[in-house]
Amino acid sequence: MPLDPARPGSELPGLDGDDEPRRASGRRRALATLGGSAAVVAGGAMLAMNPRVRAFFGDEAAVAGDATIAKPTDGSPTRPSGQQASTVRTYTEQNDSYMGSRGGEALKKNAPKSGRTFSGPAAAAAATKVTVKTVLAKDPELHLARRLTFGPTAAVLAEIKERGIDGWLRWQLEPEKIAPTKAELKLAELPTLKLSPEQLREQRDQLNERGAQPEREMVDATIARQIWSDRQLFEVMVDFWNDFLHVAADFDGGEIYRNSFDRDVIRKHALGSYPEMFLAANRHPALLLYLNQVDSRADAVNENLARENLELYSVGVDGGYTEADVRQAALLQTGRGVKDGSYVFRPERHYVGKVKILGFTHANNSADPEKAEAAIDAYLTYLALHPSTARYVAQNLAVRFVSDTPPKSLVDRLAKAYTSHRGRIKPVLLALFSSSEFWAAVGQKVRRPLEYLVATYRTLGVSPEAAPNHDNGGNQRTAYARGLRQIHDKLRELGHHPMGQPTPDGYPDVYLAWTSVGTMVNGWNEAHDLLAANRTVFTFTRAEKLVATPPATAGAYVDALARRLIRQRLTDRERALILGVAGVSAGTKVDATFNGAITAVARAILASPQHHLR
């Protein structure tokens, strides 16, 4: 039953791990060429990410009575009252900024111009012809696995084949019915994960003595779920919302409140209702502390949360609001705060008086907690259901799942689905996956650093169990907990770890934001270390064991490794480059170790565009 709705890279610096000098230069050239090929998909621009830290405005005295009347105190010299926010946008490194570059223009030429929605995902997959130029196999099941999981595995592809595209999607859209994996059950080894904010406050000293860091254990657990959970689409959506409704893990208060925000706001509503998520976030201590709402009162307004609610979390910077709207929203939201670790409303701090914000009007004529809270919630619900919010959510979902430059036709249809279903997420996702644009966009997304590394763990079949020869050395933390922290630390080094962006805009999701040669090389070197299987906190499969029965000739062995690691064949040129890594021809006789070069050969395959593409 159907569901409803080439530019090579520049010369790279030396790579660690090339332990055989006679092959080193060949390996570097091959890796540079293979990795650089991924830039073809993204226009070839090399831009390093340089996040600009948010400059918050100071408090200004509130004007009581009627906030809809313009006052000279509204705005500032850089943000005058009544000025369109888009002309003084705060965040210069949003997706649209990157896509305005020459690389972005090149990408737009490779995007479909229009499409249509079918009766369900399987029908759309069957009817859509992939016409874009790409090195990825034009296999709909593999495309589905690449986009809706953190990396295809043999088990995922077998599930899709067994259940069918529609059946697999139905299964993924009901994550509560999917049994936890062994790795998820092992998360009990992270002691702070299930503690409430009150418990974390009470046990702060004991946890510090044990070296437990709640905000980091939450990130560790997120990484574990991305690698090993069977609820893959759910985890992809959790990652999406953590960038969209972003609260950094590392903020003053994150050690107490961020875990609860992840559990009670993001995960609770990830496949539910965005309006409900938005309302829950605006009553959660994590967001109220992160954006200084706790400091805002009628006579000294802090605009931070009011601004981000508009600019980042709902209508978007081009959604039509002005600086006067920000001011009035900030006045309306006064009174919300945190006391003794919990959300509280303080009526004595709440501004009382008429407000008008982006078409929303309210008398707001009472400081009574029930009435004042109802006024604020009415405004937030209005924002969450605003047509500009529908389009902004639709645009971000299309960028996540389709391409860096999604067609307007798709965004329009997704926005319509969002509006007609009052912000419920599943119908919007079904409309997206039932679109020809989704199925036509094979190879049009590049993995960000976290996605590359997590996909590498998944395709290598790393087990969460410690190796038989592991010695924990009396460490208080288990091998599993230590292993997750090692991955976490590596992702910090790569500049991309869950909830890691310090500013409220979250991480960008376009290739041009991540084109750093150093990051790419660092990822390849980590792949080399995993293939060498020298670590014992997890169980790794040594490179010579990846193929159960290795072929006796080099060319056939490379083909078998490609099917094992990237689930498809390499191009003839890529195959020749990888054989060059080992200095052999296709017909050369090799043993299971590829005559000693198996780790280098496997790493070269993991440096191919097929593994870099999402």
Coordinates of C-alpha atoms in Angstrom, one line a residue:
M1 CA 0.0 0.0 0.0
P2 CA 1.6 3.3 -1.1
L3 CA 2.2 6.1 1.5
D4 CA 0.7 9.5 1.2
P5 CA 2.3 12.2 0.8
A6 CA 35.3 17.7 -12.6
R7 CA 37.7 19.7 -10.9
P8 CA 40.5 17.7 -9.1
G9 CA 41.7 18.9 -5.7
S10 CA 44.9 20.9 -5.2
E11 CA 48.0 19.2 -4.0
L12 CA 47.5 18.1 -0.4
P13 CA 50.0 18.1 2.4
G14 CA 51.7 14.9 3.5
L15 CA 49.4 12.2 5.0
D16 CA 50.2 10.5 8.2
G17 CA 50.2 6.7 8.1
D18 CA 52.1 6.3 4.7
D19 CA 54.7 4.1 6.3
E20 CA 56.2 2.9 3.0
P21 CA 58.2 5.7 1.4
R22 CA 58.3 4.1 -2.1
R23 CA 54.5 4.2 -2.2
A24 CA 53.9 7.4 -0.3
S25 CA 53.9 9.9 -3.2
G26 CA 51.6 7.7 -5.3
R27 CA 49.2 7.4 -2.4
R28 CA 49.1 11.1 -1.8
R29 CA 48.4 11.8 -5.5
A30 CA 45.7 9.1 -5.6
L31 CA 44.0 10.3 -2.4
A32 CA 44.1 13.9 -3.6
T33 CA 42.6 13.0 -6.9
L34 CA 39.9 10.8 -5.4
G35 CA 39.0 13.2 -2.6
G36 CA 39.1 16.2 -4.9
S37 CA 36.6 14.6 -7.2
A38 CA 34.0 15.2 -4.6
A39 CA 34.4 18.9 -5.3
V40 CA 33.0 18.4 -8.8
V41 CA 29.6 18.0 -7.2
A42 CA 30.0 21.2 -5.2
G43 CA 31.4 23.6 -7.7
G44 CA 35.0 23.2 -6.7
A45 CA 35.2 26.3 -4.3
M46 CA 37.6 26.0 -1.4
L47 CA 36.2 27.9 1.5
A48 CA 37.2 27.5 5.1
M49 CA 34.5 27.8 7.8
N50 CA 35.0 30.7 10.1
P51 CA 32.0 31.2 12.3
R52 CA 31.3 34.7 13.5
V53 CA 30.5 34.9 17.1
R54 CA 27.1 36.5 17.8
A55 CA 27.2 40.1 19.1
F56 CA 24.4 40.5 21.5
F57 CA 22.8 43.8 22.2
G58 CA 22.6 45.4 25.7
D59 CA 19.4 45.9 27.6
E60 CA 17.2 48.9 27.0
A61 CA 14.5 50.4 29.1
A62 CA 11.0 49.0 28.3
V63 CA 8.1 51.3 27.5
A64 CA 5.0 50.2 29.4
G65 CA 1.4 50.6 28.1
D66 CA 1.3 50.1 24.3
A67 CA 4.3 48.6 22.5
T68 CA 2.7 49.1 19.1
I69 CA 3.4 52.8 19.3
A70 CA 6.8 53.6 17.9
K71 CA 9.2 55.0 20.4
P72 CA 12.6 56.6 19.9
T73 CA 14.2 54.0 22.2
D74 CA 13.3 51.2 19.8
G75 CA 16.2 49.7 17.8
S76 CA 19.7 51.0 17.6
P77 CA 22.0 52.9 15.2
T78 CA 22.8 49.6 13.4
R79 CA 19.2 48.2 13.7
P80 CA 16.8 51.1 13.4
S81 CA 13.2 50.6 14.4
G82 CA 11.1 49.5 11.5
Q83 CA 14.0 48.4 9.4
Q84 CA 13.7 45.0 7.7
A85 CA 15.8 42.5 9.5
S86 CA 17.1 41.0 6.3
T87 CA 19.0 44.2 5.5
V88 CA 21.0 43.9 8.8
R89 CA 21.2 40.1 9.1
T90 CA 23.0 38.8 12.1
Y91 CA 24.5 35.6 10.7
T92 CA 26.6 36.0 7.5
E93 CA 27.4 32.3 7.2
Q94 CA 24.0 30.8 6.7
N95 CA 23.4 28.4 3.8
D96 CA 22.2 31.1 1.4
S97 CA 25.4 33.1 2.0
Y98 CA 27.5 30.2 0.8
M99 CA 25.3 29.4 -2.1
G100 CA 25.6 33.0 -3.3
S101 CA 29.3 32.2 -4.3
R102 CA 30.6 31.1 -7.7
G103 CA 30.6 27.5 -6.3
G104 CA 27.0 27.9 -5.4
E105 CA 26.0 29.1 -8.8
A106 CA 27.7 26.1 -10.3
L107 CA 25.7 23.8 -8.0
K108 CA 22.4 25.4 -9.1
K109 CA 23.1 24.3 -12.7
N110 CA 23.0 20.7 -11.6
A111 CA 19.7 20.8 -9.7
P112 CA 16.4 19.8 -11.2
K113 CA 14.2 22.8 -12.1
S114 CA 10.9 21.2 -11.2
G115 CA 9.1 18.0 -10.3
R116 CA 5.9 16.4 -8.9
T117 CA 4.6 14.5 -6.0
F118 CA 3.5 10.8 -6.5
S119 CA 1.2 8.6 -4.5
G120 CA 4.0 7.4 -2.3
P121 CA 7.8 7.1 -2.1
A122 CA 8.0 3.7 -4.0
A123 CA 5.9 5.1 -6.8
A124 CA 8.1 8.2 -7.0
A125 CA 11.3 6.1 -7.1
A126 CA 9.9 3.9 -9.8
A127 CA 8.8 6.8 -12.0
T128 CA 11.8 9.1 -11.6
K129 CA 14.7 9.0 -14.0
V130 CA 18.0 10.2 -12.6
T131 CA 19.6 12.5 -15.2
V132 CA 22.2 14.4 -13.2
K133 CA 25.8 13.5 -13.8
T134 CA 27.1 11.6 -10.7
V135 CA 29.6 8.9 -9.8
L136 CA 27.0 7.3 -7.5
A137 CA 25.1 4.3 -8.6
K138 CA 21.5 5.3 -9.7
D139 CA 20.0 2.7 -7.3
P140 CA 16.9 4.0 -5.5
E141 CA 17.4 1.7 -2.5
L142 CA 21.0 2.8 -2.1
H143 CA 20.0 6.4 -2.5
L144 CA 17.3 6.0 0.2
A145 CA 19.9 4.5 2.6
R146 CA 22.4 7.2 1.9
R147 CA 20.0 10.1 2.6
L148 CA 17.8 8.7 5.4
T149 CA 20.6 7.1 7.5
F150 CA 24.1 8.0 8.6
G151 CA 25.5 5.6 6.1
P152 CA 24.4 2.4 4.2
T153 CA 25.2 -1.0 5.7
A154 CA 24.5 -4.5 4.5
A155 CA 21.8 -4.7 7.2
V156 CA 20.0 -1.5 6.2
L157 CA 20.0 -2.5 2.5
A158 CA 18.7 -5.9 3.4
E159 CA 15.9 -4.3 5.4
I160 CA 14.9 -2.0 2.5
K161 CA 14.9 -4.9 0.1
E162 CA 12.8 -7.1 2.5
R163 CA 10.2 -4.4 3.5
G164 CA 10.2 -2.5 0.3
I165 CA 10.7 1.3 0.1
D166 CA 7.3 2.2 1.5
G167 CA 7.4 -0.5 4.2
W168 CA 10.9 0.5 5.3
L169 CA 9.8 4.1 5.6
R170 CA 6.7 3.2 7.6
W171 CA 9.0 1.3 9.9
Q172 CA 11.4 4.2 10.3
L173 CA 8.6 6.7 10.9
E174 CA 7.6 4.7 14.0
P175 CA 10.9 4.7 15.9
E176 CA 9.2 3.8 19.2
K177 CA 8.4 0.4 17.8
I178 CA 12.0 -0.3 16.8
A179 CA 13.9 -2.3 19.4
P180 CA 17.1 -0.7 20.9
T181 CA 20.3 -2.2 19.7
K182 CA 23.0 -3.6 21.9
A183 CA 25.0 -0.3 21.6
E184 CA 21.9 1.7 22.7
L185 CA 21.4 -0.6 25.7
K186 CA 25.1 0.0 26.6
L187 CA 24.4 3.7 27.0
A188 CA 23.5 2.8 30.6
E189 CA 27.3 2.9 31.1
L190 CA 27.0 6.8 30.8
P191 CA 25.9 7.6 34.3
T192 CA 24.4 11.1 33.7
L193 CA 22.3 10.3 30.7
K194 CA 19.0 9.6 32.4
L195 CA 19.4 12.1 35.3
S196 CA 17.0 15.0 35.5
P197 CA 18.3 18.6 35.9
E198 CA 17.3 18.4 39.6
Q199 CA 19.4 15.3 40.0
L200 CA 22.3 16.7 38.1
R201 CA 22.3 19.8 40.4
E202 CA 22.1 17.7 43.5
Q203 CA 24.9 15.3 42.4
R204 CA 27.1 17.9 40.8
D205 CA 30.0 17.4 43.3
Q206 CA 29.9 13.6 43.2
L207 CA 29.8 13.6 39.4
N208 CA 32.7 16.0 39.2
E209 CA 34.8 13.7 41.5
R210 CA 34.0 10.8 39.1
G211 CA 35.0 12.9 36.0
A212 CA 31.4 12.7 34.6
Q213 CA 30.5 15.6 32.3
P214 CA 26.7 15.5 31.5
E215 CA 26.8 17.7 28.5
R216 CA 29.6 15.7 27.0
E217 CA 28.0 12.3 27.8
M218 CA 24.9 13.6 26.0
V219 CA 27.1 14.2 22.8
D220 CA 28.8 10.8 23.3
A221 CA 25.4 9.1 23.4
T222 CA 24.2 11.0 20.3
I223 CA 27.3 9.8 18.4
A224 CA 26.6 6.2 19.5
R225 CA 23.0 6.4 18.3
Q226 CA 24.1 7.8 14.9
I227 CA 26.5 4.9 14.5
W228 CA 24.6 1.9 15.9
S229 CA 20.9 2.7 16.3
D230 CA 18.4 1.1 14.0
R231 CA 16.2 4.2 14.3
Q232 CA 18.3 5.9 11.7
L233 CA 15.7 8.3 10.2
F234 CA 14.8 9.4 13.7
E235 CA 18.5 10.1 14.5
V236 CA 18.9 12.0 11.2
M237 CA 15.9 14.2 12.2
V238 CA 17.3 14.7 15.7
D239 CA 20.5 16.0 14.1
F240 CA 18.4 18.2 11.7
W241 CA 16.4 19.8 14.6
N242 CA 19.6 20.2 16.7
D243 CA 20.9 22.5 13.9
F244 CA 17.5 24.2 13.3
L245 CA 16.4 24.9 16.9
H246 CA 20.0 25.0 18.1
V247 CA 21.2 25.2 21.7
A248 CA 24.9 24.6 22.0
A249 CA 25.9 21.8 24.4
D250 CA 28.8 23.9 25.8
F251 CA 27.2 26.9 27.4
D252 CA 27.1 28.0 31.0
G253 CA 24.3 25.8 32.3
G254 CA 24.6 23.2 29.6
E255 CA 26.0 20.7 32.0
I256 CA 22.7 20.8 33.9
Y257 CA 20.0 21.5 31.3
R258 CA 21.2 20.5 27.8
N259 CA 20.6 16.8 28.3
S260 CA 17.0 17.5 29.3
F261 CA 16.5 19.8 26.2
D262 CA 17.7 17.0 24.0
R263 CA 15.4 14.4 25.6
D264 CA 12.3 16.5 26.4
V265 CA 12.3 18.9 23.4
I266 CA 14.2 17.7 20.4
R267 CA 13.8 13.9 20.7
K268 CA 10.3 14.1 22.1
H269 CA 9.1 16.1 19.0
A270 CA 11.5 15.2 16.3
L271 CA 8.9 13.3 14.2
G272 CA 5.9 15.0 15.8
S273 CA 4.8 18.6 15.7
Y274 CA 7.1 21.6 15.2
P275 CA 4.7 24.0 16.9
E276 CA 4.7 21.8 19.9
M277 CA 8.5 21.5 19.8
F278 CA 8.8 25.3 19.5
L279 CA 6.5 25.9 22.5
A280 CA 8.3 23.3 24.6
A281 CA 11.7 24.9 23.8
N282 CA 10.5 28.4 24.8
R283 CA 9.6 27.0 28.3
H284 CA 12.8 25.0 28.7
P285 CA 15.6 26.3 31.0
A286 CA 18.3 25.5 28.5
L287 CA 17.0 27.9 25.8
L288 CA 16.0 30.5 28.4
L289 CA 19.5 30.5 29.9
Y290 CA 21.4 30.1 26.5
L291 CA 19.7 33.2 25.1
N292 CA 19.5 35.3 28.3
Q293 CA 15.7 35.3 28.6
V294 CA 16.2 34.9 32.3
D295 CA 17.7 38.4 32.4
S296 CA 14.8 40.1 30.6
R297 CA 12.2 42.1 32.4
A298 CA 9.7 44.8 31.5
D299 CA 12.1 47.7 32.6
A300 CA 15.2 46.1 31.1
V301 CA 14.4 44.0 28.0
N302 CA 16.9 41.5 26.6
E303 CA 16.0 40.9 22.9
N304 CA 18.2 37.8 22.3
L305 CA 15.5 35.0 22.5
A306 CA 12.9 37.2 20.8
R307 CA 15.2 37.8 17.9
E308 CA 16.3 34.2 17.4
N309 CA 12.7 33.0 17.7
L310 CA 12.1 35.1 14.6
E311 CA 15.4 34.9 12.7
L312 CA 16.4 31.3 13.3
Y313 CA 13.6 29.3 14.8
S314 CA 10.5 30.3 12.8
V315 CA 10.0 32.8 9.9
G316 CA 13.7 33.3 9.1
V317 CA 15.5 36.5 8.5
D318 CA 13.6 37.2 5.2
G319 CA 10.3 36.4 6.9
G320 CA 9.1 40.0 6.8
Y321 CA 9.6 41.1 10.4
T322 CA 11.2 44.4 11.4
E323 CA 13.3 45.6 14.4
A324 CA 10.1 47.0 15.9
D325 CA 8.7 43.4 15.8
V326 CA 11.7 42.1 17.6
R327 CA 11.3 44.8 20.3
Q328 CA 7.6 44.0 20.9
A329 CA 8.2 40.3 20.9
A330 CA 10.9 40.8 23.5
L331 CA 8.5 42.8 25.7
L332 CA 5.7 40.2 25.3
Q333 CA 8.1 37.3 26.4
T334 CA 9.3 39.0 29.6
G335 CA 8.5 37.1 32.8
R336 CA 9.8 33.7 31.6
G337 CA 12.8 32.4 33.6
V338 CA 14.4 29.7 35.7
K339 CA 14.3 29.2 39.4
D340 CA 15.9 26.3 41.4
G341 CA 16.6 24.4 38.2
S342 CA 13.0 24.6 36.7
Y343 CA 11.0 26.8 34.5
V344 CA 9.1 29.6 36.2
F345 CA 7.0 32.6 35.2
R346 CA 7.6 35.8 37.2
P347 CA 4.5 38.1 36.8
E348 CA 6.3 41.0 38.3
R349 CA 8.8 41.0 35.4
H350 CA 6.2 40.7 32.7
Y351 CA 5.4 43.7 30.4
V352 CA 1.7 44.4 30.3
G353 CA 0.3 46.2 27.3
K354 CA -0.8 45.8 23.7
V355 CA 1.6 44.2 21.2
K356 CA 1.6 43.8 17.5
I357 CA 4.2 41.5 15.9
L358 CA 4.3 40.5 12.3
G359 CA 0.5 40.6 12.0
F360 CA -0.1 39.1 15.4
T361 CA -2.0 41.4 17.8
H362 CA -2.8 40.8 21.5
A363 CA -4.1 43.0 24.3
N364 CA -1.6 41.3 26.7
N365 CA -3.4 43.2 29.5
S366 CA -2.8 41.0 32.5
A367 CA 0.2 39.9 34.5
D368 CA -1.8 37.0 35.8
P369 CA 0.5 34.0 35.0
E370 CA -2.2 32.0 33.3
K371 CA -3.3 34.8 31.1
A372 CA 0.2 36.2 30.4
E373 CA 1.5 32.7 29.5
A374 CA -1.5 32.2 27.2
A375 CA -0.6 35.4 25.4
I376 CA 3.0 34.3 24.9
D377 CA 2.0 30.9 23.7
A378 CA -0.6 32.3 21.3
Y379 CA 2.2 34.4 19.7
L380 CA 4.6 31.5 19.5
T381 CA 1.9 29.3 18.0
Y382 CA 1.2 32.0 15.5
L383 CA 4.9 32.1 14.6
A384 CA 5.2 28.4 14.2
L385 CA 2.3 28.3 11.8
H386 CA 3.2 31.4 9.9
P387 CA 3.5 30.9 6.1
S388 CA 7.1 32.1 6.3
T389 CA 7.9 29.5 8.9
A390 CA 6.3 26.8 6.7
R391 CA 8.6 27.9 3.8
Y392 CA 11.7 28.2 6.1
V393 CA 11.2 24.7 7.5
A394 CA 10.5 23.3 4.0
Q395 CA 13.6 25.0 2.6
N396 CA 15.8 23.5 5.3
L397 CA 14.4 20.0 5.0
A398 CA 14.9 20.2 1.2
V399 CA 18.5 21.2 1.7
R400 CA 19.0 18.4 4.1
F401 CA 17.5 15.6 2.0
V402 CA 17.6 16.8 -1.6
S403 CA 20.4 19.2 -2.6
D404 CA 22.2 22.4 -1.5
T405 CA 20.0 24.2 -4.1
P406 CA 16.6 22.6 -3.9
P407 CA 14.1 23.4 -6.6
K408 CA 11.5 26.1 -5.7
S409 CA 8.8 23.7 -6.9
L410 CA 9.6 21.2 -4.1
V411 CA 9.9 23.9 -1.4
D412 CA 6.5 25.3 -2.3
R413 CA 4.9 21.8 -2.1
L414 CA 6.6 21.0 1.2
A415 CA 5.5 24.4 2.7
K416 CA 1.9 23.7 1.6
A417 CA 2.1 20.2 3.3
Y418 CA 3.4 21.9 6.5
T419 CA 0.6 24.4 6.5
S420 CA -2.2 22.0 5.7
H421 CA -1.0 19.6 8.5
R422 CA -0.4 22.4 11.0
G423 CA 3.3 21.8 11.4
R424 CA 3.3 18.0 11.8
I425 CA 6.5 16.6 10.5
K426 CA 5.7 13.1 9.2
P427 CA 3.3 14.4 6.5
V428 CA 5.9 16.8 5.3
L429 CA 8.6 14.1 5.2
L430 CA 6.2 11.8 3.3
A431 CA 5.6 14.6 0.7
L432 CA 9.3 15.1 0.4
F433 CA 10.1 11.3 -0.1
S434 CA 7.2 11.0 -2.5
S435 CA 8.7 13.8 -4.7
S436 CA 10.5 13.2 -8.0
E437 CA 13.0 15.9 -6.9
F438 CA 14.2 13.7 -4.0
W439 CA 14.7 10.6 -6.2
A440 CA 16.3 12.6 -9.0
A441 CA 19.0 14.2 -6.7
V442 CA 21.4 11.2 -6.5
G443 CA 24.9 12.4 -5.6
Q444 CA 23.8 16.0 -4.9
K445 CA 24.8 16.2 -1.3
V446 CA 28.3 15.9 0.3
R447 CA 28.8 14.5 3.8
R448 CA 29.9 16.9 6.4
P449 CA 32.8 15.9 8.6
L450 CA 30.7 14.2 11.3
E451 CA 28.7 12.3 8.6
Y452 CA 31.9 11.1 6.9
L453 CA 33.3 9.7 10.1
V454 CA 30.1 8.1 11.3
A455 CA 29.5 6.6 7.9
T456 CA 33.1 5.2 8.1
Y457 CA 32.3 3.5 11.4
R458 CA 29.1 2.1 10.0
T459 CA 30.5 0.7 6.8
L460 CA 33.5 -0.9 8.6
G461 CA 31.1 -2.7 10.9
V462 CA 32.8 -1.5 14.1
S463 CA 31.3 -3.3 17.1
P464 CA 30.6 -1.4 20.4
E465 CA 32.1 -4.3 22.4
A466 CA 35.7 -4.0 23.6
A467 CA 38.3 -6.1 21.8
P468 CA 39.2 -9.4 23.6
N469 CA 42.7 -8.1 24.4
H470 CA 41.4 -4.8 25.9
D471 CA 42.9 -3.7 29.2
N472 CA 40.9 -1.0 30.8
G473 CA 43.7 -0.3 33.3
G474 CA 41.4 0.2 36.3
N475 CA 39.8 3.2 34.7
Q476 CA 36.5 4.3 36.3
R477 CA 34.9 4.8 32.9
T478 CA 34.1 1.7 30.8
A479 CA 35.8 0.9 27.5
Y480 CA 32.6 1.8 25.7
A481 CA 32.3 5.2 27.4
R482 CA 36.0 6.0 26.7
G483 CA 35.6 4.9 23.0
L484 CA 32.7 7.2 22.5
R485 CA 34.6 10.1 24.0
Q486 CA 37.5 9.4 21.6
I487 CA 35.2 9.7 18.7
H488 CA 33.7 12.9 20.2
D489 CA 37.2 14.4 20.6
K490 CA 38.1 13.5 17.0
L491 CA 34.9 15.3 15.8
R492 CA 35.8 18.3 17.9
E493 CA 39.1 18.3 16.1
L494 CA 37.3 18.1 12.7
G495 CA 35.2 21.1 13.8
H496 CA 31.8 19.3 13.6
H497 CA 30.4 17.5 16.6
P498 CA 26.7 17.2 17.7
M499 CA 25.4 20.4 19.2
G500 CA 28.9 21.9 18.8
Q501 CA 28.2 25.2 17.0
P502 CA 28.7 28.0 19.7
T503 CA 26.3 30.4 18.0
P504 CA 22.5 29.9 17.9
D505 CA 22.5 29.3 14.1
G506 CA 23.6 25.7 14.2
Y507 CA 25.9 24.1 11.6
P508 CA 25.4 25.0 7.9
D509 CA 24.3 22.1 5.7
V510 CA 25.9 22.9 2.4
Y511 CA 29.1 21.6 1.0
L512 CA 30.7 25.0 0.4
A513 CA 30.8 25.6 4.2
W514 CA 33.0 22.6 4.8
T515 CA 35.5 22.6 1.9
S516 CA 38.6 22.5 4.1
V517 CA 41.6 20.4 2.8
G518 CA 42.9 19.9 6.4
T519 CA 39.6 18.5 7.6
M520 CA 39.4 16.1 4.6
V521 CA 42.9 14.8 5.2
N522 CA 42.2 14.5 8.9
G523 CA 39.2 12.4 8.1
W524 CA 41.2 10.1 5.9
N525 CA 43.8 9.6 8.5
E526 CA 41.2 8.6 11.0
A527 CA 39.9 6.1 8.5
H528 CA 43.4 4.7 8.3
D529 CA 43.6 4.3 12.1
L530 CA 40.3 2.5 12.1
L531 CA 41.4 0.1 9.3
A532 CA 44.6 -0.7 11.2
A533 CA 42.4 -1.9 14.1
N534 CA 45.0 -1.0 16.7
R535 CA 42.5 0.4 19.2
T536 CA 40.8 -1.9 21.6
V537 CA 37.9 0.1 23.2
F538 CA 35.8 -1.2 20.3
T539 CA 36.1 -4.3 18.1
F540 CA 37.4 -3.4 14.7
T541 CA 37.7 -5.7 11.7
R542 CA 41.2 -5.6 10.3
A543 CA 41.5 -4.5 6.7
E544 CA 42.5 -7.9 5.4
K545 CA 39.4 -9.4 7.0
L546 CA 36.9 -7.0 5.3
V547 CA 36.3 -9.3 2.4
A548 CA 35.6 -12.9 3.6
T549 CA 37.2 -14.6 0.6
P550 CA 39.7 -12.2 -1.0
P551 CA 40.2 -12.6 -4.8
A552 CA 43.7 -13.6 -5.9
T553 CA 44.2 -10.7 -8.3
A554 CA 44.6 -7.0 -7.4
G555 CA 41.8 -5.7 -9.7
A556 CA 39.2 -8.2 -8.5
Y557 CA 40.2 -7.6 -4.9
V558 CA 39.7 -3.8 -5.3
D559 CA 36.3 -4.5 -6.9
A560 CA 35.3 -6.7 -3.9
L561 CA 36.5 -4.1 -1.4
A562 CA 34.5 -1.4 -3.2
R563 CA 31.4 -3.5 -3.0
R564 CA 32.1 -4.0 0.7
L565 CA 32.9 -0.4 1.7
I566 CA 30.9 1.9 -0.7
R567 CA 28.3 -0.6 -1.9
Q568 CA 29.0 -0.1 -5.6
R569 CA 31.7 -0.3 -8.2
L570 CA 34.4 2.3 -8.8
T571 CA 34.9 4.1 -12.1
D572 CA 37.7 2.7 -14.3
R573 CA 39.8 5.8 -13.5
E574 CA 39.3 5.5 -9.7
R575 CA 40.1 1.8 -9.9
A576 CA 43.4 2.5 -11.7
L577 CA 44.3 5.2 -9.1
I578 CA 43.7 2.8 -6.2
L579 CA 45.8 0.1 -7.9
G580 CA 48.5 2.8 -8.2
V581 CA 48.4 3.2 -4.4
A582 CA 49.7 -0.3 -4.1
G583 CA 51.9 0.0 -7.2
V584 CA 50.3 -3.0 -8.9
S585 CA 48.3 -3.8 -12.1
A586 CA 44.9 -5.3 -12.2
G587 CA 46.3 -8.8 -13.0
T588 CA 48.9 -8.8 -10.2
K589 CA 48.6 -11.8 -7.9
V590 CA 48.0 -10.6 -4.3
D591 CA 47.3 -12.2 -0.9
A592 CA 44.7 -11.2 1.7
T593 CA 47.0 -8.3 2.8
F594 CA 47.2 -7.0 -0.7
N595 CA 50.9 -7.8 -0.5
G596 CA 51.1 -5.5 2.5
A597 CA 49.1 -2.6 1.1
I598 CA 45.6 -3.5 2.2
T599 CA 45.2 -0.7 4.7
A600 CA 46.3 1.9 2.2
V601 CA 44.1 0.5 -0.5
A602 CA 41.0 0.4 1.7
R603 CA 41.7 3.9 2.9
A604 CA 41.9 5.1 -0.7
I605 CA 38.5 3.7 -1.3
L606 CA 37.2 5.5 1.7
A607 CA 38.7 8.7 0.2
S608 CA 36.7 8.2 -3.0
P609 CA 33.8 10.6 -3.9
Q610 CA 31.4 7.6 -3.5
H611 CA 32.1 7.6 0.3
H612 CA 32.1 11.4 0.6
L613 CA 28.7 11.8 -1.1
R614 CA 25.6 11.5 1.0

